[in-house]
Structures are given as C-alpha cells and as structure tokens.
C-alpha cells in the first residue's frame, strides 16, 4: 500500500518529487507553507506580499528539482531562498515608492503589521502587549540581515544552533556570536523604549 | 542536525547571567528580552494563517504550463538528435512549399517576371506623370529596377534616380 506523502520525511519526499511524483511536491509545499509565508512576512510585512514570495519560492523549488543537491537541508534551503526573494521584493517596492515619491514608512513592518488582541484580555493589558510587540518587531527589522535571520530562526521558529548554522552556512560558534551581537543590539534598542515598563514590572 | 540548545550554551536563549531581571530603567535583561521575543513570536503565529488550498490552487496554475513535453523526460542526447532530425525535414518542407514553382524570385507585388513583362510601358509613364514628386521619391527601390527593366529610365524624374 502506498504511504501517505504527508507522513514521509523531507528526504523521501524530495526523492519522490525528483522522480516526478506530484503528490510529493504538494506534500512538501503544504508542510512548509506556513514557515515560508511567515518568514517572508517578516520582511515584506503584508500577508498578500508574503504569499506572493511564497509562490515564487515553491515555483523555484519546482523548476530546480533536477538540480537540487541539498535534500538533507531542505528547511534551511527554503529559508535561505525565502529570505533572498523577500529582500528582492522589498528592494523592488522601495524603488517603486521612491519613483512615485510616496513615503517609505510603510516598508516598516511594525507600521503595517499590528498584532491583534486576545479575547478576554483587559484592554489596557492588550494595548501594552501590542506596544511591546510592535517595538520588538521594529527593533528586529533594524538589525543587519544576518543578525535578523539568526534571531528570528532561534526565537520565532525554535531552531537550534546547528540548524541555524546549516541554513546560514555558518559554524555553531559563529551562530552563537551572531546571536550574541543581535541580542545586545536588541537590548540597546529596546532599553529606552521598554526599560521603564520593565522597571515598573 | 538536531542539536538542541542546552542551558550551558544559551541560558534562556541569551548569554548573560541576569536572566529574568531588568535592572535600572533603560536596561533590558536577557530574561526580559526572551519574554518579549516569545510574545512577539506568538502574536506572529496567531496572525499569519494561510489558506493552503487556495495557495496550492494558485501554485498549480503556475506550475501547469511547465508540464514537461514528451522530449523533456528523455536524456539530453536524445533531445539533441530529435532536434537535429527536424532540420532536414524543415528544409525539405521549405524547398517544396516555400519557393514559387518556376524557381524565380517574387517581386514586391507578387507578380512573376513573365507577368511583369506584360505591363505596358505607356501605362507606367502615365502613372509616373500623375504622381507628385514627393510620392515618386518614396517609390520602392525594387520598383525602380522594374522601370529600368522596361527601358523607361529616361522618363524618370531626377529624384527617383537618386534613390536607386
């Protein structure tokens, strides 16, 4: 009996996909769709734009299936490609906005992407939480690209150091160093904004 | 690959010993930072939901034009031979249907040289007389060859001779 593609690991799905199994491709897309769109949204902010980036990522996967040589690091490859395509999209948008002389403020993820409130949460608490989330996102968006990616993969995707290293083509000590610098930078940026609240807490 | 962060490596994912504490105003501890990051991550997950079926339907439409042709699945050398074999076939078709039956060249008007020979010299001269100078200058150079062939060169305006 044929195994359900959704139950197979990435390696087996890639092998089947490379042999022309369309259901394996679809299983891979469904498995990593959320990760790719979520990661893209960290750069392009709006959900529709992030989905467009996701389409390009999976289209590129389809086109390059014969040349794909990293099935062991499929997740890392996806994140790397997603980052590149999302940054390209961001650059294209900035160029267009510059040409049309509109504000580039909207490129700031914190400007377009505001968190929703939890049901049942007191309004004052919800407002404070929203402000914290916006401040954190804004600070992360100001990090250099490599620091941003490392901190997002560790804290937003729960990846371990080795996984981050594979995705970013870095050694584990290099990832540690990168994360250390990223955290210090975040603390420096968030300190003035949220330090008072932290002290009150 | 699946090495996990140990407390030794990353205390509360940070690197300093002040986990969970924020000191004076304006300073943020690692524990504090971790909580804020966790909060932001949770908010992000709650907000980013993708309709997988709609996404797949759109992706299928974009992938569909790339469905491989019968040749695409063959090894590269077979594809090269298939293309090479088509060249003489196309050449043969072109020779059979691409040239006029008498083997001659076709002038712009589509008439053969035999048909052209039937054109009355006088009709041409009348035509040229009726045309303003500007229009004569725009006559196709190929037509001037025709006029030369019909021995009416002496009658052509100077501007026209300059174009030939």
Tab-separated table of C-alpha atoms in Angstrom:
chain	number	residue	atom	x	y	z
A	1	UNK	CA	0.000	0.000	0.000
A	2	UNK	CA	1.324	3.465	-0.897
A	3	UNK	CA	2.330	5.557	2.125
A	4	UNK	CA	0.597	8.869	2.722
A	5	UNK	CA	3.044	11.512	1.373
A	6	UNK	CA	2.355	13.674	4.413
A	7	UNK	CA	3.857	11.014	6.682
A	8	UNK	CA	7.167	10.781	4.792
A	9	UNK	CA	10.251	12.744	5.805
A	10	UNK	CA	11.671	15.585	3.698
A	11	UNK	CA	14.401	13.420	2.212
A	12	UNK	CA	11.978	10.796	0.922
A	13	UNK	CA	9.540	13.423	-0.354
A	14	UNK	CA	12.337	15.198	-2.256
A	15	UNK	CA	13.465	11.898	-3.761
A	16	UNK	CA	9.935	11.112	-4.938
A	17	UNK	CA	9.437	14.646	-6.183
A	18	UNK	CA	12.642	14.440	-8.210
A	19	UNK	CA	11.300	11.225	-9.747
A	20	UNK	CA	8.218	13.132	-10.899
A	21	UNK	CA	5.751	12.411	-8.087
A	22	UNK	CA	3.470	15.463	-7.998
A	23	UNK	CA	1.863	14.425	-4.702
A	24	UNK	CA	5.291	14.546	-3.016
A	25	UNK	CA	5.727	18.123	-4.232
A	26	UNK	CA	2.341	19.080	-2.881
A	27	UNK	CA	3.107	17.444	0.460
A	28	UNK	CA	6.331	19.474	0.723
A	29	UNK	CA	4.519	22.693	-0.107
A	30	UNK	CA	1.806	22.061	2.460
A	31	UNK	CA	4.342	21.103	5.106
A	32	UNK	CA	6.403	24.273	4.755
A	33	UNK	CA	3.833	26.756	3.510
A	34	UNK	CA	3.314	28.397	6.894
A	35	UNK	CA	7.031	28.621	7.613
A	36	UNK	CA	7.795	30.213	4.237
A	37	UNK	CA	4.947	32.744	4.340
A	38	UNK	CA	5.647	33.614	7.968
A	39	UNK	CA	9.325	34.142	7.218
A	40	UNK	CA	8.563	36.200	4.104
A	41	UNK	CA	6.153	38.359	6.072
A	42	UNK	CA	8.919	39.362	8.436
A	43	UNK	CA	10.453	41.211	5.514
A	44	UNK	CA	7.561	42.310	3.319
A	45	UNK	CA	5.070	42.830	6.168
A	46	UNK	CA	1.772	42.367	4.327
A	47	UNK	CA	0.282	38.896	4.061
A	48	UNK	CA	-0.568	39.126	0.357
A	49	UNK	CA	3.023	40.126	-0.458
A	50	UNK	CA	4.332	37.308	1.729
A	51	UNK	CA	2.126	34.811	-0.123
A	52	UNK	CA	3.491	36.114	-3.443
A	53	UNK	CA	7.000	35.495	-2.153
A	54	UNK	CA	5.884	32.019	-1.068
A	55	UNK	CA	4.623	31.315	-4.584
A	56	UNK	CA	7.982	32.298	-6.041
A	57	UNK	CA	9.824	30.124	-3.525
A	58	UNK	CA	7.834	26.985	-4.328
A	59	UNK	CA	7.892	27.733	-8.048
A	60	UNK	CA	11.663	27.936	-7.846
A	61	UNK	CA	11.710	24.632	-5.990
A	62	UNK	CA	9.659	23.077	-8.795
A	63	UNK	CA	11.904	24.445	-11.527
A	64	UNK	CA	15.137	23.436	-9.849
A	65	UNK	CA	14.077	19.964	-8.741
A	66	UNK	CA	16.542	18.265	-11.074
A	67	UNK	CA	19.421	20.388	-9.873
A	68	UNK	CA	18.532	20.287	-6.197
A	69	UNK	CA	21.521	18.928	-4.285
A	70	UNK	CA	20.672	19.687	-0.669
A	71	UNK	CA	17.813	17.383	0.310
A	72	UNK	CA	19.354	16.949	3.775
A	73	UNK	CA	18.993	20.630	4.489
A	74	UNK	CA	15.698	21.253	2.804
A	75	UNK	CA	14.329	23.529	5.520
A	76	UNK	CA	17.490	25.633	5.562
A	77	UNK	CA	17.444	25.931	1.772
A	78	UNK	CA	13.824	27.089	1.860
A	79	UNK	CA	14.536	29.758	4.455
A	80	UNK	CA	17.579	30.998	2.540
A	81	UNK	CA	15.653	31.246	-0.736
A	82	UNK	CA	12.705	32.864	1.023
A	83	UNK	CA	14.971	35.490	2.556
A	84	UNK	CA	16.573	36.306	-0.810
A	85	UNK	CA	13.292	36.578	-2.672
A	86	UNK	CA	11.696	38.611	0.129
A	87	UNK	CA	14.628	41.031	0.205
A	88	UNK	CA	14.438	41.390	-3.580
A	89	UNK	CA	10.733	42.120	-3.283
A	90	UNK	CA	11.440	44.697	-0.600
A	91	UNK	CA	14.079	46.396	-2.770
A	92	UNK	CA	11.689	46.458	-5.727
A	93	UNK	CA	8.988	48.034	-3.590
A	94	UNK	CA	11.352	50.665	-2.255
A	95	UNK	CA	12.478	51.569	-5.763
A	96	UNK	CA	8.875	51.894	-6.917
A	97	UNK	CA	7.975	54.019	-3.925
A	98	UNK	CA	10.977	56.213	-4.475
A	99	UNK	CA	9.939	56.735	-8.062
A	100	UNK	CA	6.372	57.590	-7.128
A	101	UNK	CA	7.635	59.777	-4.288
A	102	UNK	CA	5.473	58.199	-1.649
A	103	UNK	CA	6.600	57.541	1.897
A	104	UNK	CA	8.849	54.581	2.597
A	105	UNK	CA	7.492	54.461	6.130
A	106	UNK	CA	5.050	51.790	5.048
A	107	UNK	CA	8.005	49.442	4.499
A	108	UNK	CA	8.435	49.301	8.214
A	109	UNK	CA	6.823	46.005	9.235
A	110	UNK	CA	5.723	47.495	12.507
A	111	UNK	CA	3.747	50.138	10.606
A	112	UNK	CA	1.669	47.778	8.501
A	113	UNK	CA	1.508	44.761	10.719
A	114	UNK	CA	-0.090	45.343	14.040
A	115	UNK	CA	-0.896	42.500	16.393
A	116	UNK	CA	-4.452	41.632	17.244
A	117	UNK	CA	-5.688	41.413	20.799
A	118	UNK	CA	-6.526	38.247	22.689
A	119	UNK	CA	-10.152	37.714	23.530
A	120	UNK	CA	-10.822	38.326	27.187
A	121	UNK	CA	-7.621	40.307	27.731
A	122	UNK	CA	-8.147	43.597	29.613
A	123	UNK	CA	-7.931	46.488	27.126
A	124	UNK	CA	-5.079	48.179	28.983
A	125	UNK	CA	-3.067	44.964	29.070
A	126	UNK	CA	-3.812	44.355	25.386
A	127	UNK	CA	-2.588	47.845	24.496
A	128	UNK	CA	0.644	47.377	26.425
A	129	UNK	CA	1.234	43.995	24.844
A	130	UNK	CA	0.562	45.443	21.400
A	131	UNK	CA	3.063	48.217	22.036
A	132	UNK	CA	5.684	45.723	23.180
A	133	UNK	CA	5.169	43.510	20.145
A	134	UNK	CA	5.378	46.456	17.771
A	135	UNK	CA	8.537	47.713	19.483
A	136	UNK	CA	10.171	44.267	19.296
A	137	UNK	CA	9.305	43.877	15.616
A	138	UNK	CA	10.588	47.325	14.847
A	139	UNK	CA	13.859	46.611	16.644
A	140	UNK	CA	14.283	43.275	14.852
A	141	UNK	CA	13.623	44.911	11.483
A	142	UNK	CA	16.502	47.301	12.161
A	143	UNK	CA	19.054	44.550	12.742
A	144	UNK	CA	21.530	43.705	9.981
A	145	UNK	CA	20.157	40.955	7.717
A	146	UNK	CA	22.253	38.101	9.108
A	147	UNK	CA	21.555	39.011	12.746
A	148	UNK	CA	17.873	39.396	11.996
A	149	UNK	CA	17.690	35.998	10.353
A	150	UNK	CA	19.529	34.296	13.212
A	151	UNK	CA	17.362	35.833	15.934
A	152	UNK	CA	14.155	35.051	14.027
A	153	UNK	CA	15.100	31.439	13.408
A	154	UNK	CA	16.064	30.935	17.033
A	155	UNK	CA	13.296	32.785	18.797
A	156	UNK	CA	10.420	32.693	16.330
A	157	UNK	CA	10.982	29.272	14.768
A	158	UNK	CA	12.676	27.497	17.693
A	159	UNK	CA	15.542	26.254	15.573
A	160	UNK	CA	18.666	25.021	17.329
A	161	UNK	CA	22.136	26.405	16.705
A	162	UNK	CA	23.126	23.632	14.302
A	163	UNK	CA	20.016	24.128	12.179
A	164	UNK	CA	20.591	27.865	12.048
A	165	UNK	CA	24.214	27.250	11.118
A	166	UNK	CA	23.229	24.940	8.253
A	167	UNK	CA	20.658	27.370	6.936
A	168	UNK	CA	23.061	30.297	7.087
A	169	UNK	CA	26.189	28.343	6.148
A	170	UNK	CA	27.888	29.176	9.441
A	171	UNK	CA	29.591	27.177	12.180
A	172	UNK	CA	27.864	26.809	15.553
A	173	UNK	CA	30.338	29.189	17.281
A	174	UNK	CA	29.742	31.746	14.529
A	175	UNK	CA	25.982	31.451	15.051
A	176	UNK	CA	26.455	31.947	18.801
A	177	UNK	CA	28.498	35.040	18.162
A	178	UNK	CA	25.938	36.374	15.709
A	179	UNK	CA	23.096	35.791	18.152
A	180	UNK	CA	25.051	37.426	20.939
A	181	UNK	CA	25.564	40.572	18.869
A	182	UNK	CA	21.929	40.548	17.786
A	183	UNK	CA	20.709	40.323	21.373
A	184	UNK	CA	22.972	43.096	22.544
A	185	UNK	CA	21.719	45.271	19.700
A	186	UNK	CA	18.101	44.480	20.546
A	187	UNK	CA	18.670	45.251	24.197
A	188	UNK	CA	20.236	48.566	23.282
A	189	UNK	CA	17.319	49.459	21.018
A	190	UNK	CA	14.578	48.233	23.343
A	191	UNK	CA	16.088	49.520	26.566
A	192	UNK	CA	14.975	53.134	26.219
A	193	UNK	CA	11.586	52.099	24.872
A	194	UNK	CA	10.671	49.331	27.240
A	195	UNK	CA	13.069	49.765	30.130
A	196	UNK	CA	10.674	51.904	32.099
A	197	UNK	CA	7.947	49.331	31.763
A	198	UNK	CA	10.369	46.604	32.773
A	199	UNK	CA	11.350	48.566	35.857
A	200	UNK	CA	7.706	49.057	36.808
A	201	UNK	CA	7.075	45.341	36.350
B	1	UNK	CA	21.449	18.454	12.926
B	2	UNK	CA	19.085	18.252	15.827
B	3	UNK	CA	21.447	19.524	18.430
B	4	UNK	CA	19.321	21.402	20.906
B	5	UNK	CA	20.319	24.421	22.905
B	6	UNK	CA	21.438	23.365	26.343
B	7	UNK	CA	21.292	25.585	29.400
B	8	UNK	CA	25.098	25.768	29.289
B	9	UNK	CA	25.046	27.089	25.756
B	10	UNK	CA	22.257	29.578	25.950
B	11	UNK	CA	20.802	30.461	29.315
B	12	UNK	CA	17.242	31.478	28.467
B	13	UNK	CA	18.497	31.736	24.868
B	14	UNK	CA	20.738	34.582	25.986
B	15	UNK	CA	24.303	34.689	27.145
B	16	UNK	CA	24.416	36.673	30.339
B	17	UNK	CA	23.614	35.606	33.881
B	18	UNK	CA	20.976	38.215	34.516
B	19	UNK	CA	18.151	36.100	33.111
B	20	UNK	CA	14.767	37.235	34.179
B	21	UNK	CA	15.907	40.511	35.611
B	22	UNK	CA	15.808	44.019	34.360
B	23	UNK	CA	17.927	46.351	36.385
B	24	UNK	CA	17.684	50.117	36.223
B	25	UNK	CA	15.365	51.897	33.850
B	26	UNK	CA	16.729	51.818	30.332
B	27	UNK	CA	18.306	48.376	30.647
B	28	UNK	CA	16.814	45.142	29.455
B	29	UNK	CA	17.788	41.748	30.865
B	30	UNK	CA	18.074	38.563	28.826
B	31	UNK	CA	15.044	37.039	30.518
B	32	UNK	CA	13.037	40.146	29.745
B	33	UNK	CA	14.189	40.128	26.153
B	34	UNK	CA	13.292	36.455	25.813
B	35	UNK	CA	9.802	37.094	27.111
B	36	UNK	CA	9.273	39.911	24.650
B	37	UNK	CA	10.592	37.832	21.794
B	38	UNK	CA	8.350	34.935	22.767
B	39	UNK	CA	5.385	37.290	22.972
B	40	UNK	CA	6.139	38.721	19.519
B	41	UNK	CA	6.574	35.217	18.075
B	42	UNK	CA	3.230	34.085	19.493
B	43	UNK	CA	1.494	37.159	18.076
B	44	UNK	CA	3.067	36.493	14.686
B	45	UNK	CA	1.926	32.879	14.590
B	46	UNK	CA	-1.598	33.867	15.534
B	47	UNK	CA	-1.777	36.441	12.763
B	48	UNK	CA	-0.200	34.533	9.888
B	49	UNK	CA	-2.648	31.969	8.628
B	50	UNK	CA	-2.533	30.901	5.023
B	51	UNK	CA	-5.359	29.213	3.157
B	52	UNK	CA	-3.360	26.216	1.980
B	53	UNK	CA	-5.946	25.049	-0.566
B	54	UNK	CA	-6.155	28.440	-2.233
B	55	UNK	CA	-2.372	28.744	-2.218
B	56	UNK	CA	-1.995	25.284	-3.782
B	57	UNK	CA	-4.622	26.019	-6.438
B	58	UNK	CA	-2.752	29.156	-7.489
B	59	UNK	CA	0.573	27.333	-7.460
B	60	UNK	CA	-0.826	24.504	-9.591
B	61	UNK	CA	-1.905	27.042	-12.222
B	62	UNK	CA	1.597	28.491	-12.340
B	63	UNK	CA	3.227	25.082	-12.455
B	64	UNK	CA	0.846	23.680	-15.086
B	65	UNK	CA	2.442	25.421	-18.130
B	66	UNK	CA	5.695	23.790	-17.115
B	67	UNK	CA	4.346	20.250	-17.514
B	68	UNK	CA	7.180	18.529	-19.391
B	69	UNK	CA	6.889	17.783	-23.087
B	70	UNK	CA	7.469	14.193	-24.276
B	71	UNK	CA	11.050	15.147	-25.143
B	72	UNK	CA	11.789	16.750	-21.777
B	73	UNK	CA	11.804	13.406	-19.961
B	74	UNK	CA	14.300	11.912	-22.410
B	75	UNK	CA	18.049	12.098	-21.884
B	76	UNK	CA	19.773	15.174	-23.294
B	77	UNK	CA	21.433	13.336	-26.185
B	78	UNK	CA	18.045	12.036	-27.410
B	79	UNK	CA	16.688	15.580	-27.390
B	80	UNK	CA	19.671	16.797	-29.423
B	81	UNK	CA	19.118	14.060	-32.025
B	82	UNK	CA	15.396	14.818	-32.154
B	83	UNK	CA	16.079	18.479	-32.883
B	84	UNK	CA	18.803	17.607	-35.408
B	85	UNK	CA	16.426	15.269	-37.240
B	86	UNK	CA	13.906	18.082	-37.618
B	87	UNK	CA	16.316	20.346	-39.502
B	88	UNK	CA	16.382	18.393	-42.830
B	89	UNK	CA	12.642	17.847	-42.503
B	90	UNK	CA	12.031	21.587	-42.213
B	91	UNK	CA	14.435	22.224	-45.081
B	92	UNK	CA	12.601	19.743	-47.287
B	93	UNK	CA	9.245	21.332	-46.476
B	94	UNK	CA	10.629	24.778	-47.213
B	95	UNK	CA	12.004	23.650	-50.580
B	96	UNK	CA	8.700	22.041	-51.505
B	97	UNK	CA	6.344	24.787	-50.399
B	98	UNK	CA	8.446	27.817	-49.711
B	99	UNK	CA	9.557	28.651	-53.277
B	100	UNK	CA	7.480	29.539	-56.368
B	101	UNK	CA	7.040	26.781	-58.884
B	102	UNK	CA	9.126	28.469	-61.607
B	103	UNK	CA	12.048	28.871	-59.197
B	104	UNK	CA	12.269	32.598	-59.831
B	105	UNK	CA	12.171	35.424	-57.322
B	106	UNK	CA	8.925	37.113	-56.423
B	107	UNK	CA	8.813	40.901	-56.716
B	108	UNK	CA	7.014	43.002	-54.075
B	109	UNK	CA	3.719	42.933	-55.919
B	110	UNK	CA	3.766	39.153	-56.115
B	111	UNK	CA	3.875	39.013	-59.925
B	112	UNK	CA	6.323	36.757	-61.751
B	113	UNK	CA	8.792	38.154	-64.292
B	114	UNK	CA	6.621	36.857	-67.137
B	115	UNK	CA	3.602	38.741	-65.862
B	116	UNK	CA	5.641	41.881	-65.381
B	117	UNK	CA	6.825	41.773	-68.944
B	118	UNK	CA	3.255	42.243	-69.996
B	119	UNK	CA	2.901	45.614	-68.279
B	120	UNK	CA	2.507	48.320	-70.804
B	121	UNK	CA	5.316	50.901	-70.815
B	122	UNK	CA	2.866	53.641	-71.584
B	123	UNK	CA	0.701	52.852	-68.579
B	124	UNK	CA	3.730	53.236	-66.349
B	125	UNK	CA	4.659	56.581	-67.840
B	126	UNK	CA	1.128	57.817	-67.298
B	127	UNK	CA	1.240	56.650	-63.718
B	128	UNK	CA	4.510	58.486	-63.089
B	129	UNK	CA	3.148	61.653	-64.628
B	130	UNK	CA	0.194	61.617	-62.272
B	131	UNK	CA	2.298	61.180	-59.101
B	132	UNK	CA	3.505	64.245	-57.173
B	133	UNK	CA	7.299	64.486	-56.836
B	134	UNK	CA	7.209	63.627	-53.107
B	135	UNK	CA	5.436	60.348	-53.710
B	136	UNK	CA	7.712	59.377	-56.565
B	137	UNK	CA	10.664	59.725	-54.225
B	138	UNK	CA	9.039	57.170	-51.898
B	139	UNK	CA	8.585	54.515	-54.533
B	140	UNK	CA	10.065	51.206	-53.508
B	141	UNK	CA	13.628	50.840	-54.928
B	142	UNK	CA	12.659	47.393	-56.172
B	143	UNK	CA	10.133	49.048	-58.444
B	144	UNK	CA	12.862	51.218	-59.940
B	145	UNK	CA	14.604	48.029	-61.071
B	146	UNK	CA	11.382	47.153	-62.775
B	147	UNK	CA	11.279	50.526	-64.544
B	148	UNK	CA	14.869	50.047	-65.669
B	149	UNK	CA	13.964	46.644	-66.991
B	150	UNK	CA	11.177	48.187	-69.012
B	151	UNK	CA	13.537	50.789	-70.540
B	152	UNK	CA	11.656	53.795	-69.204
B	153	UNK	CA	14.644	55.166	-67.274
B	154	UNK	CA	14.929	58.231	-69.427
B	155	UNK	CA	11.476	59.285	-68.398
B	156	UNK	CA	12.008	59.006	-64.643
B	157	UNK	CA	12.323	62.173	-62.532
B	158	UNK	CA	15.766	63.053	-61.170
B	159	UNK	CA	14.698	62.488	-57.502
B	160	UNK	CA	13.746	58.919	-58.239
B	161	UNK	CA	17.069	58.127	-59.923
B	162	UNK	CA	18.799	59.385	-56.812
B	163	UNK	CA	17.046	56.668	-54.753
B	164	UNK	CA	18.060	53.736	-56.916
